[in-house]
Amino acid sequence: MFDVIIAGGGPTGLMLAAELRLHGVRVVVLERDTEPTGVVRALGLHARSVEVLDQRGLLERFLPLGQQFAVGGFFAGIDRPWPADLDTAHSYVLAIQQPVTDRLLTERAVELGVEIRRGRALVGLSQDEEGVTAELADGSRLRSRYLVGCDGGRSTVRKLLGVGFPGEPARFETLLGEMRVAIPQETLMVSVAEVRKTQVRFGAVPLGEGVYRLVVPAEGVSEGRTVPPTLEEFRQQLRVVAGTDFGVHSPRWLSRFGDATRQAERYRVGRVLLAGDAAHVHPPAGGQGLNLGLQDAFNLGWKLAAEVGGWAPAGLLDSYQAERHPVAADVLANTRAQMELMSTEPGPQAVRRLLAELMAFEEVNRHLIEKITAIGVRYDFGEGHELLGRRLRDFTLKRGRLYELMHGGRGLLLDQTGRLSVAGWEDRVDHVVDASEELQVPAVLLRPDGHVAWVGEDQQDLLARLPTWFGCALH
């Protein structure tokens, strides 16, 4: 019997599996596909996701395989400069293709002892007071204490649970693919720049060796959303939008996506939970989807591990939905707004011009980029210090860096006074006495996901706060 079954071996499922294994949880990942996909859905990692990787000691694997960009244009394609002095040590977008991210996260999970079973589709499930039974397409069954559906926007787990998925259906569809063109890159880029003056949903990204990632609005919304477009359909839409098909040929892959926005009514039903696209779908505006799923997993992992480990305080697992549902709702709202701003209709274009003027103000530009990059997220931990509920940026200590202290996925008391103690919680919380010129408070208690759970210098106040997130003391 496993502790946790994860349905879905994409970035969310792999990240969650690795987080659980840090705490010794016995976990198996069931992936429907027999081989990793070569389809490049996502192209980059935003600042908060980069921080997450750094907090677990993974960033050094990713940096050499990506490129760092600090460029504007992430909100509805409105060209404004990258804000100065963002509250992060990683003020950039890490351009890295999703298959590379998948591979690196798979390697990490396997290193930690995660069992990944490919070609295993979940088709049924049932649960009782002791655990969950998963039924697979080959007729076999697996038993676990918990199950998490990370199986995408058409989630089988969500449907089997009967969880509502309200929202708005797709109104627009976009064709996406990687292929070669028959004209020089300079000529192509001039044409792209001209088309984008009126059609922001059009673009071309050179991938090297004469291959380009092309995106173009579709004619309408197809009924068979899972059926990829043909090369001729792609050519036709290029001719409609750009006046030429650029001589595209030799596609690596072709795909289509819509702008539907939907969110699961509940992220948890008993011993079964949802994360990533299984819990929310939205347009790809701003490149937030993969990042949102990784951050779901980062929030859920330590909480589910605490439940399995038997030390979770009451309500800890339910705080996953309480914290992540509003974050996803905000992403749905901002992507919906961005899609409106990308419309070629006169009304949305007028609003776009007005917002472009407003984004010339540093505060507005910064606010929107903090949304996109998720560094502006603050969970509601109640009344208290302005840092409460926020994540801390990485900063230098006298003996290293803050994020270097978080690789094990445990809580952390960073104590600049040297007078505090976590006696009774040593198995869950590390106590580090160190100092930094960048930390303007006596001490902070960080959850395993890096969010500030307490600020102060009073030992009794700390003792009152520790059980909220880390359960009862051992003695």
Short mmCIF file of C-alpha atoms in Angstrom, two decimals:
data_model
loop_
_atom_site.label_atom_id
_atom_site.label_comp_id
_atom_site.label_asym_id
_atom_site.label_seq_id
_atom_site.Cartn_x
_atom_site.Cartn_y
_atom_site.Cartn_z
CA MET A 1 0.00 0.00 0.00
CA PHE A 2 1.28 3.45 -0.94
CA ASP A 3 0.86 6.57 1.11
CA VAL A 4 -0.03 8.71 -1.92
CA ILE A 5 -0.97 7.96 -5.51
CA ILE A 6 -0.45 10.83 -7.94
CA ALA A 7 -2.43 10.63 -11.17
CA GLY A 8 -0.50 12.56 -13.80
CA GLY A 9 3.22 12.80 -14.45
CA GLY A 10 3.46 16.39 -15.66
CA PRO A 11 5.32 19.19 -13.84
CA THR A 12 2.72 19.47 -11.07
CA GLY A 13 2.65 15.75 -10.31
CA LEU A 14 6.42 15.41 -10.45
CA MET A 15 6.99 18.41 -8.20
CA LEU A 16 4.45 17.10 -5.70
CA ALA A 17 6.00 13.63 -5.73
CA ALA A 18 9.44 15.06 -4.98
CA GLU A 19 8.09 17.23 -2.16
CA LEU A 20 6.41 14.20 -0.57
CA ARG A 21 9.55 12.08 -0.83
CA LEU A 22 11.54 14.72 1.08
CA HIS A 23 9.42 13.65 4.05
CA GLY A 24 9.69 9.91 3.43
CA VAL A 25 6.21 9.51 1.96
CA ARG A 26 5.75 6.38 -0.17
CA VAL A 27 4.45 7.72 -3.48
CA VAL A 28 3.74 6.39 -6.95
CA VAL A 29 3.05 8.48 -10.06
CA LEU A 30 0.65 7.05 -12.64
CA GLU A 31 1.10 8.57 -16.10
CA ARG A 32 -1.23 7.71 -18.96
CA ASP A 33 1.31 8.33 -21.75
CA THR A 34 3.92 5.68 -22.39
CA GLU A 35 6.60 8.21 -23.39
CA PRO A 36 7.33 11.85 -22.52
CA THR A 37 5.69 14.28 -24.92
CA GLY A 38 7.74 16.50 -27.20
CA VAL A 39 5.00 19.14 -27.32
CA VAL A 40 6.29 22.44 -25.91
CA ARG A 41 3.28 23.89 -24.11
CA ALA A 42 5.18 26.17 -21.75
CA LEU A 43 8.27 28.20 -22.53
CA GLY A 44 9.44 29.56 -19.22
CA LEU A 45 9.48 29.83 -15.45
CA HIS A 46 8.53 33.00 -13.62
CA ALA A 47 10.32 34.42 -10.59
CA ARG A 48 8.33 32.57 -7.93
CA SER A 49 8.85 29.22 -9.62
CA VAL A 50 12.56 29.97 -9.93
CA GLU A 51 12.56 30.72 -6.18
CA VAL A 52 10.82 27.39 -5.51
CA LEU A 53 13.56 25.55 -7.40
CA ASP A 54 16.22 27.51 -5.52
CA GLN A 55 14.60 26.69 -2.18
CA ARG A 56 14.98 23.00 -2.96
CA GLY A 57 18.50 23.18 -4.38
CA LEU A 58 17.36 22.48 -7.95
CA LEU A 59 18.01 25.78 -9.66
CA GLU A 60 21.60 24.97 -10.61
CA ARG A 61 20.22 22.15 -12.80
CA PHE A 62 17.89 24.48 -14.67
CA LEU A 63 19.97 27.62 -15.19
CA PRO A 64 22.50 26.14 -17.65
CA LEU A 65 19.66 24.83 -19.84
CA GLY A 66 17.67 28.07 -20.02
CA GLN A 67 18.11 31.74 -20.72
CA GLN A 68 17.40 34.61 -18.35
CA PHE A 69 15.31 37.49 -19.67
CA ALA A 70 14.24 40.67 -17.90
CA VAL A 71 11.99 42.05 -20.61
CA GLY A 72 8.53 43.57 -20.55
CA GLY A 73 5.43 42.62 -22.50
CA PHE A 74 4.17 39.87 -20.21
CA PHE A 75 0.84 41.52 -19.43
CA ALA A 76 -1.32 41.27 -22.56
CA GLY A 77 1.76 41.82 -24.69
CA ILE A 78 1.86 45.51 -23.71
CA ASP A 79 5.45 46.60 -24.21
CA ARG A 80 6.65 48.13 -20.98
CA PRO A 81 10.10 47.63 -19.42
CA TRP A 82 10.76 45.02 -16.75
CA PRO A 83 10.19 46.73 -13.37
CA ALA A 84 13.29 47.72 -11.44
CA ASP A 85 14.02 46.32 -7.98
CA LEU A 86 11.39 43.59 -7.86
CA ASP A 87 11.30 41.94 -4.44
CA THR A 88 13.19 38.84 -5.52
CA ALA A 89 16.76 37.72 -5.97
CA HIS A 90 15.63 36.22 -9.29
CA SER A 91 14.26 39.19 -11.19
CA TYR A 92 13.97 37.51 -14.57
CA VAL A 93 12.05 34.96 -16.59
CA LEU A 94 13.90 31.71 -17.14
CA ALA A 95 13.18 30.70 -20.73
CA ILE A 96 13.23 26.91 -20.75
CA GLN A 97 11.06 24.55 -22.77
CA GLN A 98 8.58 22.37 -20.90
CA PRO A 99 10.04 19.01 -22.03
CA VAL A 100 13.33 20.08 -20.40
CA THR A 101 11.50 21.05 -17.20
CA ASP A 102 9.67 17.71 -17.26
CA ARG A 103 12.93 15.81 -17.68
CA LEU A 104 14.71 17.61 -14.84
CA LEU A 105 11.78 17.18 -12.47
CA THR A 106 11.56 13.50 -13.40
CA GLU A 107 15.24 13.03 -12.63
CA ARG A 108 14.76 14.73 -9.27
CA ALA A 109 11.75 12.57 -8.38
CA VAL A 110 13.51 9.34 -9.31
CA GLU A 111 16.60 10.33 -7.32
CA LEU A 112 14.39 10.72 -4.26
CA GLY A 113 12.83 7.29 -4.77
CA VAL A 114 9.58 8.11 -6.54
CA GLU A 115 8.14 5.23 -8.54
CA ILE A 116 6.84 6.40 -11.94
CA ARG A 117 4.62 4.01 -13.87
CA ARG A 118 4.04 5.03 -17.49
CA GLY A 119 1.23 3.74 -19.68
CA ARG A 120 -1.01 3.52 -16.62
CA ALA A 121 -4.31 5.33 -17.02
CA LEU A 122 -6.59 5.75 -14.01
CA VAL A 123 -10.21 4.96 -14.91
CA GLY A 124 -11.92 4.59 -11.55
CA LEU A 125 -11.57 5.31 -7.86
CA SER A 126 -13.32 4.78 -4.57
CA GLN A 127 -12.47 5.84 -1.05
CA ASP A 128 -13.30 4.91 2.51
CA GLU A 129 -12.15 5.98 5.96
CA GLU A 130 -8.83 4.17 5.58
CA GLY A 131 -7.76 5.10 2.06
CA VAL A 132 -8.36 5.24 -1.68
CA THR A 133 -8.57 2.47 -4.26
CA ALA A 134 -7.51 3.39 -7.77
CA GLU A 135 -8.66 1.28 -10.72
CA LEU A 136 -6.42 1.27 -13.79
CA ALA A 137 -7.28 0.70 -17.45
CA ASP A 138 -5.56 -2.70 -17.44
CA GLY A 139 -7.92 -3.90 -14.70
CA SER A 140 -5.40 -3.72 -11.88
CA ARG A 141 -6.01 -1.84 -8.64
CA LEU A 142 -3.78 0.13 -6.31
CA ARG A 143 -4.43 1.14 -2.76
CA SER A 144 -3.16 4.28 -0.99
CA ARG A 145 -3.96 6.51 1.94
CA TYR A 146 -4.44 9.56 -0.32
CA LEU A 147 -4.69 10.30 -4.03
CA VAL A 148 -3.97 13.55 -5.87
CA GLY A 149 -5.27 14.28 -9.36
CA CYS A 150 -2.64 16.15 -11.35
CA ASP A 151 -4.06 14.86 -14.60
CA GLY A 152 -4.77 18.05 -16.52
CA GLY A 153 -7.70 20.17 -17.57
CA ARG A 154 -9.75 17.16 -18.66
CA SER A 155 -8.98 15.48 -15.34
CA THR A 156 -10.40 11.98 -14.94
CA VAL A 157 -9.99 12.28 -11.17
CA ARG A 158 -12.05 15.46 -11.01
CA LYS A 159 -14.81 13.91 -13.11
CA LEU A 160 -14.87 10.73 -11.04
CA LEU A 161 -15.22 12.84 -7.90
CA GLY A 162 -18.13 14.72 -9.43
CA VAL A 163 -16.52 18.06 -8.59
CA GLY A 164 -18.04 20.98 -10.48
CA PHE A 165 -15.83 22.87 -12.92
CA PRO A 166 -17.71 26.12 -13.54
CA GLY A 167 -16.43 28.96 -15.65
CA GLU A 168 -16.53 30.26 -19.19
CA PRO A 169 -16.17 28.11 -22.31
CA ALA A 170 -13.64 28.91 -24.99
CA ARG A 171 -14.54 31.82 -27.25
CA PHE A 172 -11.26 31.93 -29.16
CA GLU A 173 -8.92 29.23 -30.30
CA THR A 174 -5.25 29.45 -31.23
CA LEU A 175 -3.06 27.20 -33.35
CA LEU A 176 0.41 26.39 -32.08
CA GLY A 177 3.27 24.40 -33.53
CA GLU A 178 6.94 24.00 -34.27
CA MET A 179 7.98 23.93 -37.94
CA ARG A 180 10.40 25.19 -40.53
CA VAL A 181 9.85 28.22 -42.78
CA ALA A 182 11.06 28.90 -46.31
CA ILE A 183 12.15 32.51 -45.82
CA PRO A 184 15.09 34.15 -43.99
CA GLN A 185 14.63 34.88 -40.28
CA GLU A 186 15.03 38.63 -40.82
CA THR A 187 12.16 38.67 -43.32
CA LEU A 188 9.96 36.61 -41.04
CA MET A 189 10.58 38.83 -38.01
CA VAL A 190 9.76 42.00 -39.97
CA SER A 191 6.45 40.46 -41.03
CA VAL A 192 5.67 39.29 -37.48
CA ALA A 193 6.35 42.76 -36.05
CA GLU A 194 3.99 44.32 -38.59
CA VAL A 195 1.15 41.84 -37.91
CA ARG A 196 1.49 42.21 -34.15
CA LYS A 197 0.65 45.90 -34.37
CA THR A 198 -2.97 44.81 -34.72
CA GLN A 199 -2.98 41.09 -33.77
CA VAL A 200 -1.16 40.34 -30.51
CA ARG A 201 -2.14 36.66 -30.60
CA PHE A 202 0.24 36.12 -33.50
CA GLY A 203 3.92 35.37 -33.09
CA ALA A 204 7.03 33.45 -34.09
CA VAL A 205 9.93 32.41 -31.87
CA PRO A 206 13.15 31.06 -33.40
CA LEU A 207 14.21 27.80 -31.77
CA GLY A 208 17.41 27.25 -33.74
CA GLU A 209 18.36 25.14 -36.75
CA GLY A 210 15.70 26.83 -38.87
CA VAL A 211 12.80 25.76 -36.65
CA TYR A 212 10.23 28.25 -35.30
CA ARG A 213 7.46 28.12 -32.74
CA LEU A 214 4.48 29.71 -34.51
CA VAL A 215 1.23 30.82 -32.97
CA VAL A 216 -1.74 32.12 -34.95
CA PRO A 217 -5.45 32.71 -34.21
CA ALA A 218 -7.70 29.93 -35.47
CA GLU A 219 -10.77 30.50 -37.62
CA GLY A 220 -13.13 29.48 -34.82
CA VAL A 221 -13.48 27.06 -31.92
CA SER A 222 -13.26 23.42 -32.98
CA GLU A 223 -15.50 20.72 -31.61
CA GLY A 224 -12.71 18.17 -31.36
CA ARG A 225 -10.33 20.10 -29.16
CA THR A 226 -7.99 17.15 -28.72
CA VAL A 227 -7.53 16.76 -32.48
CA PRO A 228 -4.43 18.65 -33.62
CA PRO A 229 -4.72 20.95 -36.65
CA THR A 230 -3.38 19.87 -40.01
CA LEU A 231 -0.47 21.65 -41.63
CA GLU A 232 -2.84 22.92 -44.32
CA GLU A 233 -5.13 24.41 -41.65
CA PHE A 234 -2.10 26.13 -40.15
CA ARG A 235 -1.05 27.47 -43.56
CA GLN A 236 -4.55 28.76 -44.25
CA GLN A 237 -4.70 30.71 -40.99
CA LEU A 238 -1.25 32.18 -41.59
CA ARG A 239 -2.44 33.43 -44.98
CA VAL A 240 -5.56 34.95 -43.42
CA VAL A 241 -3.73 36.71 -40.58
CA ALA A 242 -0.32 37.51 -42.12
CA GLY A 243 -1.09 37.45 -45.82
CA THR A 244 1.40 34.62 -46.40
CA ASP A 245 2.11 31.17 -45.01
CA PHE A 246 5.88 31.81 -44.96
CA GLY A 247 6.35 28.49 -46.75
CA VAL A 248 5.97 26.55 -43.52
CA HIS A 249 6.84 22.87 -43.73
CA SER A 250 8.22 19.88 -41.81
CA PRO A 251 6.25 20.35 -38.58
CA ARG A 252 7.63 18.71 -35.43
CA TRP A 253 4.21 18.90 -33.82
CA LEU A 254 0.96 20.88 -34.14
CA SER A 255 -1.58 21.68 -31.45
CA ARG A 256 -4.46 23.95 -30.57
CA PHE A 257 -5.64 25.62 -27.38
CA GLY A 258 -8.61 27.69 -26.31
CA ASP A 259 -9.24 30.48 -23.82
CA ALA A 260 -11.69 28.70 -21.51
CA THR A 261 -11.50 29.70 -17.85
CA ARG A 262 -12.73 27.16 -15.31
CA GLN A 263 -11.98 26.36 -11.69
CA ALA A 264 -12.87 23.36 -9.56
CA GLU A 265 -15.43 24.12 -6.89
CA ARG A 266 -13.44 22.06 -4.40
CA TYR A 267 -9.80 21.04 -4.31
CA ARG A 268 -10.43 18.24 -1.81
CA VAL A 269 -13.02 15.50 -1.43
CA GLY A 270 -12.11 13.31 1.52
CA ARG A 271 -8.78 11.66 0.78
CA VAL A 272 -8.63 12.84 -2.84
CA LEU A 273 -7.23 16.22 -3.88
CA LEU A 274 -6.73 18.17 -7.10
CA ALA A 275 -3.77 20.26 -8.22
CA GLY A 276 -2.54 22.04 -11.33
CA ASP A 277 -4.73 22.09 -14.44
CA ALA A 278 -7.01 19.49 -12.86
CA ALA A 279 -8.09 22.27 -10.50
CA HIS A 280 -8.04 25.22 -12.89
CA VAL A 281 -7.70 26.05 -16.59
CA HIS A 282 -7.22 29.45 -18.14
CA PRO A 283 -5.78 31.12 -21.24
CA PRO A 284 -1.97 31.00 -21.53
CA ALA A 285 -1.68 34.80 -21.43
CA GLY A 286 1.35 35.75 -19.37
CA GLY A 287 2.69 32.19 -19.32
CA GLN A 288 1.30 31.40 -15.87
CA GLY A 289 -0.15 27.88 -16.21
CA LEU A 290 2.81 25.60 -15.54
CA ASN A 291 4.03 27.98 -12.84
CA LEU A 292 0.67 27.94 -11.06
CA GLY A 293 0.72 24.14 -10.98
CA LEU A 294 4.27 23.98 -9.59
CA GLN A 295 3.27 26.39 -6.86
CA ASP A 296 0.15 24.35 -6.05
CA ALA A 297 2.41 21.34 -5.53
CA PHE A 298 4.81 23.35 -3.38
CA ASN A 299 1.95 24.43 -1.13
CA LEU A 300 0.35 20.99 -0.90
CA GLY A 301 3.40 18.74 -0.56
CA TRP A 302 4.46 19.45 3.00
CA LYS A 303 0.86 19.61 4.23
CA LEU A 304 -0.04 16.22 2.79
CA ALA A 305 3.23 14.81 4.13
CA ALA A 306 2.26 16.11 7.58
CA GLU A 307 -1.07 14.27 7.34
CA VAL A 308 0.68 11.06 6.34
CA GLY A 309 3.26 11.56 9.08
CA GLY A 310 0.59 12.03 11.72
CA TRP A 311 1.69 15.43 13.02
CA ALA A 312 -0.54 17.76 10.99
CA PRO A 313 -2.59 20.17 13.09
CA ALA A 314 -6.35 20.30 12.53
CA GLY A 315 -7.24 22.08 9.31
CA LEU A 316 -3.74 22.04 7.80
CA LEU A 317 -4.70 20.00 4.74
CA ASP A 318 -7.81 22.12 4.19
CA SER A 319 -5.61 25.23 4.17
CA TYR A 320 -4.38 24.04 0.76
CA GLN A 321 -7.68 25.01 -0.83
CA ALA A 322 -8.11 28.06 1.39
CA GLU A 323 -4.77 29.43 0.17
CA ARG A 324 -4.50 28.22 -3.41
CA HIS A 325 -8.10 28.62 -4.62
CA PRO A 326 -7.97 32.46 -4.37
CA VAL A 327 -4.57 32.53 -6.08
CA ALA A 328 -5.91 30.55 -9.05
CA ALA A 329 -9.06 32.67 -9.15
CA ASP A 330 -6.85 35.74 -9.50
CA VAL A 331 -4.91 34.10 -12.34
CA LEU A 332 -8.18 33.25 -14.11
CA ALA A 333 -9.27 36.87 -13.73
CA ASN A 334 -6.04 38.39 -15.01
CA THR A 335 -5.78 36.03 -17.98
CA ARG A 336 -9.39 36.72 -18.90
CA ALA A 337 -8.62 40.45 -18.74
CA GLN A 338 -5.54 39.97 -20.91
CA MET A 339 -7.53 38.10 -23.55
CA GLU A 340 -9.99 40.99 -23.71
CA LEU A 341 -7.10 43.40 -24.15
CA MET A 342 -5.78 41.28 -27.04
CA SER A 343 -9.05 41.58 -28.96
CA THR A 344 -8.94 43.49 -32.25
CA GLU A 345 -12.34 45.07 -31.54
CA PRO A 346 -12.40 48.89 -31.10
CA GLY A 347 -13.62 48.85 -27.49
CA PRO A 348 -10.94 46.51 -26.07
CA GLN A 349 -8.32 48.30 -28.16
CA ALA A 350 -9.31 51.61 -26.54
CA VAL A 351 -8.97 50.04 -23.07
CA ARG A 352 -5.62 48.57 -24.11
CA ARG A 353 -4.29 52.00 -25.08
CA LEU A 354 -5.46 53.43 -21.76
CA LEU A 355 -3.83 50.62 -19.76
CA ALA A 356 -0.61 51.09 -21.72
CA GLU A 357 -0.60 54.71 -20.56
CA LEU A 358 -1.20 53.64 -16.95
CA MET A 359 1.60 51.06 -17.12
CA ALA A 360 4.02 53.91 -17.75
CA PHE A 361 3.63 54.52 -14.00
CA GLU A 362 6.16 52.32 -12.18
CA GLU A 363 3.66 51.29 -9.49
CA VAL A 364 1.12 49.99 -12.02
CA ASN A 365 3.72 48.14 -14.07
CA ARG A 366 5.20 46.58 -10.92
CA HIS A 367 1.78 45.53 -9.60
CA LEU A 368 0.89 43.69 -12.80
CA ILE A 369 4.26 41.95 -13.10
CA GLU A 370 4.02 40.87 -9.45
CA LYS A 371 0.73 39.21 -10.40
CA ILE A 372 2.22 37.42 -13.39
CA THR A 373 5.34 36.27 -11.53
CA ALA A 374 3.37 35.36 -8.33
CA ILE A 375 5.83 37.15 -6.05
CA GLY A 376 2.97 39.35 -4.89
CA VAL A 377 1.03 36.40 -3.40
CA ARG A 378 0.15 36.80 0.27
CA TYR A 379 -1.81 34.15 2.13
CA ASP A 380 -4.28 35.25 4.78
CA PHE A 381 -2.77 34.32 8.14
CA GLY A 382 -4.82 36.88 10.06
CA GLU A 383 -3.73 40.10 11.72
CA GLY A 384 -0.05 40.76 12.25
CA HIS A 385 3.19 42.01 10.79
CA GLU A 386 3.25 43.11 7.13
CA LEU A 387 5.48 40.11 6.30
CA LEU A 388 2.97 37.61 7.66
CA GLY A 389 1.68 35.33 4.89
CA ARG A 390 4.26 36.51 2.35
CA ARG A 391 7.23 34.56 1.08
CA LEU A 392 10.70 35.95 1.76
CA ARG A 393 13.10 36.66 -1.04
CA ASP A 394 16.47 34.96 -0.87
CA PHE A 395 19.10 37.03 0.90
CA THR A 396 22.63 36.75 2.18
CA LEU A 397 23.36 35.70 5.76
CA LYS A 398 26.68 35.81 7.53
CA ARG A 399 27.04 32.10 6.81
CA GLY A 400 25.48 31.58 3.40
CA ARG A 401 22.05 32.26 1.86
CA LEU A 402 18.52 31.91 3.20
CA TYR A 403 17.35 29.52 0.49
CA GLU A 404 20.29 27.20 1.11
CA LEU A 405 18.73 26.49 4.50
CA MET A 406 15.46 25.26 2.97
CA HIS A 407 16.58 22.39 0.75
CA GLY A 408 15.15 19.74 3.09
CA GLY A 409 11.58 21.04 2.97
CA ARG A 410 11.32 21.65 6.71
CA GLY A 411 10.14 24.66 8.66
CA LEU A 412 12.78 27.25 9.55
CA LEU A 413 13.21 29.62 12.46
CA LEU A 414 15.73 32.24 11.40
CA ASP A 415 16.77 33.80 14.67
CA GLN A 416 18.82 37.01 14.77
CA THR A 417 18.49 37.27 18.57
CA GLY A 418 19.99 33.92 19.58
CA ARG A 419 17.48 33.73 22.43
CA LEU A 420 14.69 31.66 20.87
CA SER A 421 14.02 27.92 20.79
CA VAL A 422 11.96 25.35 18.87
CA ALA A 423 12.39 22.65 21.50
CA GLY A 424 9.73 20.00 20.92
CA TRP A 425 9.51 20.70 17.19
CA GLU A 426 13.12 19.89 16.24
CA ASP A 427 11.94 17.05 13.99
CA ARG A 428 9.92 19.50 11.88
CA VAL A 429 11.58 22.90 12.26
CA ASP A 430 15.23 23.90 11.87
CA HIS A 431 16.52 26.61 14.20
CA VAL A 432 19.25 28.75 12.64
CA VAL A 433 20.92 31.57 14.55
CA ASP A 434 22.33 33.92 11.94
CA ALA A 435 21.96 37.51 10.80
CA SER A 436 21.38 39.50 7.65
CA GLU A 437 21.38 43.20 6.93
CA GLU A 438 18.40 42.58 4.63
CA LEU A 439 16.13 41.20 7.36
CA GLN A 440 14.76 44.05 9.42
CA VAL A 441 13.01 41.96 12.10
CA PRO A 442 14.43 40.02 15.09
CA ALA A 443 13.28 36.58 13.90
CA VAL A 444 10.98 34.89 11.39
CA LEU A 445 9.34 31.48 11.34
CA LEU A 446 9.02 30.13 7.80
CA ARG A 447 6.81 27.30 6.69
CA PRO A 448 8.40 24.68 4.41
CA ASP A 449 7.07 26.62 1.40
CA GLY A 450 8.91 29.75 2.52
CA HIS A 451 5.90 31.78 3.62
CA VAL A 452 6.25 33.75 6.85
CA ALA A 453 4.24 32.16 9.67
CA TRP A 454 5.47 34.37 12.54
CA VAL A 455 7.54 37.49 13.15
CA GLY A 456 8.86 38.65 16.50
CA GLU A 457 11.26 38.01 19.37
CA ASP A 458 9.02 36.77 22.20
CA GLN A 459 9.47 33.07 23.01
CA GLN A 460 5.97 32.63 24.44
CA ASP A 461 4.46 34.22 21.36
CA LEU A 462 6.48 31.83 19.19
CA LEU A 463 5.34 28.84 21.23
CA ALA A 464 1.74 29.89 20.69
CA ARG A 465 2.28 30.05 16.92
CA LEU A 466 4.26 26.88 16.26
CA PRO A 467 1.31 24.46 16.78
CA THR A 468 -0.75 26.31 14.15
CA TRP A 469 1.50 25.02 11.37
CA PHE A 470 3.60 22.27 12.92
CA GLY A 471 1.26 20.45 15.28
CA CYS A 472 1.87 19.44 18.88
CA ALA A 473 5.32 19.41 20.41
CA LEU A 474 6.99 16.05 20.95
CA HIS A 475 7.42 16.76 24.65
#
